[in-house]
XYZ file of C-alpha atoms in Angstrom:
345
model
C 33.394 60.347 -15.224
C 34.868 59.984 -11.786
C 35.429 62.022 -9.146
C 37.118 62.568 -5.915
C 34.513 63.271 -2.538
C 33.692 66.951 -1.811
C 36.297 68.790 -0.005
C 35.294 68.773 3.690
C 34.059 72.231 5.384
C 36.920 74.015 7.402
C 38.600 73.537 3.618
C 36.369 75.230 2.146
C 36.583 77.611 4.443
C 39.889 78.181 3.547
C 39.517 78.013 -0.292
C 36.577 80.824 -0.074
C 39.092 82.896 1.435
C 42.591 81.999 -0.522
C 43.396 83.853 -3.540
C 44.735 87.827 -3.135
C 43.026 91.278 -1.735
C 39.135 91.349 -0.418
C 37.767 87.864 -2.295
C 34.594 87.696 -3.875
C 32.094 86.021 -2.390
C 32.128 82.399 -4.543
C 28.916 81.323 -5.818
C 27.162 78.338 -4.133
C 26.680 76.886 -7.820
C 30.591 76.841 -7.836
C 31.073 74.249 -4.225
C 29.314 71.010 -6.404
C 30.298 69.453 -9.536
C 27.524 70.356 -11.485
C 25.394 67.986 -13.325
C 27.902 67.043 -16.215
C 30.421 65.812 -13.655
C 32.014 69.041 -14.678
C 33.626 70.938 -11.919
C 32.188 74.410 -12.121
C 34.092 77.501 -13.546
C 34.929 80.421 -10.918
C 36.502 83.850 -11.666
C 39.275 83.815 -8.873
C 42.452 86.371 -10.075
C 45.190 85.906 -8.021
C 48.610 88.180 -8.403
C 51.224 84.504 -7.108
C 50.774 81.601 -6.724
C 53.508 81.834 -3.566
C 53.571 83.318 -0.273
C 55.737 85.978 0.520
C 56.612 85.469 4.145
C 55.898 88.624 6.869
C 59.220 91.547 6.178
C 61.618 91.772 9.365
C 60.769 94.452 12.002
C 62.729 96.138 14.255
C 60.790 98.157 17.041
C 60.140 102.237 16.526
C 63.917 103.882 17.411
C 65.574 100.773 16.640
C 69.839 102.013 16.664
C 72.174 101.325 14.394
C 73.466 98.347 13.810
C 76.964 97.990 15.258
C 80.085 95.438 14.422
C 79.174 93.290 18.235
C 75.908 92.624 17.396
C 76.990 91.194 14.309
C 78.731 88.479 12.523
C 79.286 87.931 8.912
C 80.030 85.929 6.303
C 80.760 84.794 2.610
C 79.972 81.716 1.851
C 80.354 80.513 -2.002
C 81.175 82.714 -4.962
C 78.840 82.301 -8.271
C 80.457 81.934 -11.431
C 78.242 84.519 -14.467
C 78.420 82.016 -17.546
C 79.469 83.949 -21.192
C 81.082 87.253 -19.885
C 84.187 88.310 -21.581
C 85.503 89.666 -18.396
C 89.197 89.831 -18.383
C 90.231 87.378 -15.438
C 86.727 86.260 -14.627
C 83.901 88.112 -11.946
C 83.011 86.335 -9.375
C 79.733 87.207 -7.485
C 79.076 86.309 -3.829
C 76.363 87.248 -1.149
C 77.463 88.694 2.581
C 76.041 87.415 5.053
C 74.867 89.457 8.096
C 73.194 87.882 11.430
C 72.388 90.213 14.055
C 73.535 87.626 16.760
C 72.711 90.281 19.471
C 69.203 90.853 21.538
C 68.300 93.546 20.267
C 66.906 94.881 16.285
C 68.841 97.918 14.770
C 69.112 98.839 11.798
C 71.592 99.250 8.729
C 71.572 102.339 6.600
C 73.375 103.389 4.231
C 76.278 102.508 2.312
C 79.057 100.933 3.811
C 83.612 100.220 3.086
C 84.261 97.111 1.947
C 88.167 95.375 1.764
C 90.306 92.607 1.067
C 92.316 90.898 3.429
C 94.648 87.865 2.767
C 95.789 86.741 6.314
C 96.301 89.834 7.563
C 97.020 92.379 4.871
C 94.547 94.046 2.369
C 94.925 92.686 -0.881
C 95.844 96.309 -3.262
C 92.536 95.987 -5.428
C 90.739 98.700 -7.248
C 87.599 99.836 -5.733
C 83.773 100.718 -6.951
C 80.269 101.461 -6.118
C 77.221 102.524 -8.348
C 74.930 102.767 -5.088
C 72.298 104.849 -6.046
C 71.202 107.004 -3.016
C 67.670 105.847 -2.810
C 69.554 102.780 -2.204
C 71.651 104.668 0.780
C 68.488 106.136 2.523
C 66.776 102.589 2.584
C 67.472 101.655 6.276
C 67.550 97.648 6.401
C 65.964 96.246 9.486
C 67.584 93.977 11.335
C 65.816 92.016 14.243
C 67.469 90.102 17.295
C 68.769 86.900 15.723
C 68.310 88.087 12.206
C 70.105 88.697 8.824
C 70.718 90.842 5.572
C 72.506 91.007 2.452
C 74.870 92.761 1.121
C 75.928 91.851 -2.704
C 80.028 91.832 -3.223
C 81.317 91.490 -6.982
C 84.676 90.750 -7.916
C 86.125 90.694 -10.928
C 89.397 90.631 -12.424
C 91.995 90.414 -13.830
C 94.137 88.774 -10.376
C 97.429 89.098 -10.449
C 99.004 89.575 -7.344
C 100.535 87.446 -4.694
C 97.718 87.923 -1.838
C 96.170 83.839 -1.315
C 93.354 82.574 0.231
C 91.862 82.588 2.933
C 90.258 85.673 2.247
C 88.234 88.154 4.774
C 86.562 90.977 4.380
C 86.520 94.126 6.729
C 83.216 95.785 6.242
C 83.472 99.301 7.860
C 79.178 99.935 8.317
C 77.551 102.966 8.316
C 76.239 105.241 10.352
C 79.754 104.685 12.741
C 79.393 101.240 13.337
C 82.379 99.775 13.151
C 84.535 97.557 11.590
C 82.681 94.245 10.717
C 85.417 91.327 10.079
C 84.153 88.549 7.655
C 85.692 85.221 6.973
C 85.301 83.768 2.779
C 84.782 80.365 2.803
C 85.428 79.663 -1.205
C 89.311 79.927 -1.668
C 88.360 80.901 -5.774
C 90.328 84.668 -7.055
C 89.788 86.112 -10.733
C 92.440 84.867 -12.984
C 95.241 87.273 -13.963
C 96.078 88.650 -17.270
C 99.177 87.885 -17.808
C 100.403 92.178 -18.019
C 103.648 91.929 -16.010
C 103.195 95.114 -14.578
C 100.178 93.437 -12.515
C 101.407 91.945 -9.238
C 102.033 95.598 -8.226
C 99.079 97.005 -9.840
C 95.521 97.297 -8.045
C 94.363 95.683 -11.888
C 90.941 93.369 -10.027
C 88.064 95.950 -9.025
C 85.791 94.990 -5.988
C 82.710 96.440 -5.264
C 79.428 96.127 -2.753
C 76.124 97.229 -2.743
C 74.332 98.735 0.050
C 72.859 96.174 2.491
C 69.541 94.736 1.772
C 66.610 92.506 3.346
C 67.293 89.219 3.014
C 63.785 87.587 0.945
C 62.498 84.085 1.852
C 61.521 80.954 -0.112
C 58.286 80.145 -0.660
C 59.367 76.196 0.907
C 57.057 75.096 -1.131
C 59.375 75.589 -4.289
C 62.249 73.336 -3.172
C 59.289 70.520 -3.294
C 58.158 68.866 -5.962
C 54.139 68.868 -6.665
C 52.100 65.824 -6.855
C 50.640 67.266 -10.714
C 53.118 66.692 -12.652
C 51.782 62.443 -13.104
C 49.628 64.267 -14.276
C 48.250 65.204 -18.018
C 45.329 67.852 -19.805
C 44.261 68.806 -22.943
C 41.168 71.208 -23.991
C 38.611 71.825 -25.738
C 36.157 74.266 -27.481
C 33.036 75.233 -29.137
C 33.313 75.395 -32.424
C 33.901 78.795 -33.429
C 33.675 81.921 -31.790
C 32.586 85.561 -32.268
C 33.884 89.451 -30.747
C 33.475 89.658 -27.779
C 32.314 87.300 -27.208
C 32.565 85.555 -23.558
C 33.513 81.830 -23.945
C 33.613 78.750 -22.356
C 35.046 75.449 -23.498
C 37.100 72.706 -21.003
C 40.155 71.568 -19.499
C 40.263 68.062 -17.808
C 43.433 66.542 -16.057
C 43.855 62.248 -16.350
C 45.643 60.278 -14.512
C 47.085 57.644 -16.165
C 49.044 55.962 -12.403
C 47.123 53.407 -10.115
C 46.672 56.011 -7.088
C 44.824 59.478 -7.099
C 46.552 62.457 -7.532
C 46.062 65.469 -4.975
C 44.866 69.077 -6.098
C 45.718 70.685 -2.713
C 47.050 73.055 -2.182
C 44.338 74.740 -5.549
C 47.526 76.007 -8.186
C 46.768 78.301 -10.085
C 46.326 78.377 -13.402
C 47.574 81.064 -16.130
C 44.683 81.772 -19.694
C 46.611 83.749 -22.162
C 44.136 85.026 -25.092
C 44.966 86.172 -28.617
C 43.366 86.974 -32.012
C 44.564 87.303 -34.915
C 43.755 87.500 -39.036
C 46.458 87.358 -41.481
C 49.537 86.708 -38.922
C 48.540 89.493 -37.807
C 48.003 89.619 -33.753
C 44.893 91.928 -33.014
C 43.736 90.878 -29.895
C 45.556 90.008 -26.398
C 45.233 89.444 -22.211
C 46.334 87.455 -19.978
C 45.815 86.874 -16.138
C 46.407 83.963 -13.678
C 42.940 82.613 -11.591
C 43.008 79.989 -9.352
C 42.373 77.103 -10.042
C 38.264 75.621 -8.442
C 39.303 73.203 -6.260
C 36.417 73.380 -4.017
C 34.181 70.155 -5.245
C 36.897 68.334 -6.009
C 40.119 68.056 -4.087
C 42.002 65.018 -6.403
C 41.901 63.493 -9.761
C 41.463 59.085 -9.294
C 43.621 56.771 -10.115
C 43.043 55.945 -14.424
C 40.832 58.706 -14.416
C 40.384 61.866 -15.366
C 38.027 65.335 -14.003
C 36.807 68.501 -16.553
C 36.966 71.651 -15.555
C 34.860 74.228 -17.171
C 36.985 77.838 -17.935
C 35.539 81.390 -19.837
C 37.825 83.063 -21.571
C 37.012 86.140 -23.641
C 37.314 87.198 -27.193
C 39.256 90.905 -28.055
C 36.531 93.032 -29.185
C 39.365 93.388 -32.158
C 38.735 90.244 -33.671
C 37.897 89.802 -36.889
C 36.185 87.619 -38.914
C 38.701 84.926 -41.147
C 40.881 85.537 -37.718
C 40.662 83.203 -34.930
C 41.591 82.948 -31.114
C 43.954 81.044 -29.399
C 44.042 80.351 -25.879
C 47.096 79.067 -24.094
C 45.988 77.187 -20.754
C 49.045 75.968 -18.862
C 49.253 75.448 -14.325
C 50.963 77.600 -12.417
C 52.288 76.138 -9.136
C 54.548 77.062 -6.660
C 56.177 73.416 -6.511
C 58.577 72.137 -8.929
C 56.929 72.055 -12.485
C 58.711 71.686 -15.873
C 57.728 74.624 -17.333
C 55.905 73.229 -20.277
C 53.630 70.294 -18.296
C 50.100 70.740 -18.184
C 50.044 73.222 -20.426
C 47.750 73.742 -23.795
C 46.860 75.519 -27.191
C 43.231 76.118 -28.299
C 42.683 77.571 -31.224
C 39.433 78.565 -32.567
C 37.355 80.489 -35.879
C 36.173 84.020 -35.658
C 32.994 84.417 -37.679
């Protein structure tokens, strides 16, 4: 079994400090390969494999946002499939950006109307915003942005034609913000002869909310795509056992495959007997990449894994361990996954 070189001191330090909350000290034996060439188990639970950018903030006492500070636009409509809404439904996101040099706050419900060529489009208006949402203060720093969900449901049989525009009465007397709608779509007509003069379609809008930035890693294909995984374990288990099994990552390609950044893995343990589940648990962990940061070409790397058999397991049944790599980078859902079934005695 070949293994990649040990990680540098800098990476070791970063790896020790990774994880969620205050990380427990990593035992020294976890930093080197075992005598049989496998990577030792480290009990390192994590909450997520994704990184979350810091929430936007503004200075204490910042004033409500005004239309003079903001620009807005709705760039696209989504069309949900499978919905039985007469005329269809368009789902959009209005993005407002603070183009001023001072941070501000958006709090409360906005008054949103649809316009076409300077004239208001006759539509019904509705809102189901909870009082708690109306009380939420959304900070919009200088150069920052906030979003509002906008739904336009059919049928729409009016004569108003694109381009369309949203006119938003900002909360706390912030004035009127005009936001162009880029797409030219509108819900379809129902065929009701009264619809051209009846406001049959409906426009609804949420309160403003903070925009959650995506982890940039989610747009990148994971290098782990090239690997395969297989699990092996003991021939039998007992209720409450702390058992050890092995996952082997194999690289069939002619080039090393990096394991950095160290991925997570989901471990699900489920015991059953007579077709009935009698115990289950799951946990997301960080894979121990400290002794080796790559799987070498035409080679494999074995990882020691530890799982606890549910104490409620019964003799004559079985315990099933489902193991799957989890990474922020793009990876097929069922890739690098395996199932290990062990009889309970």
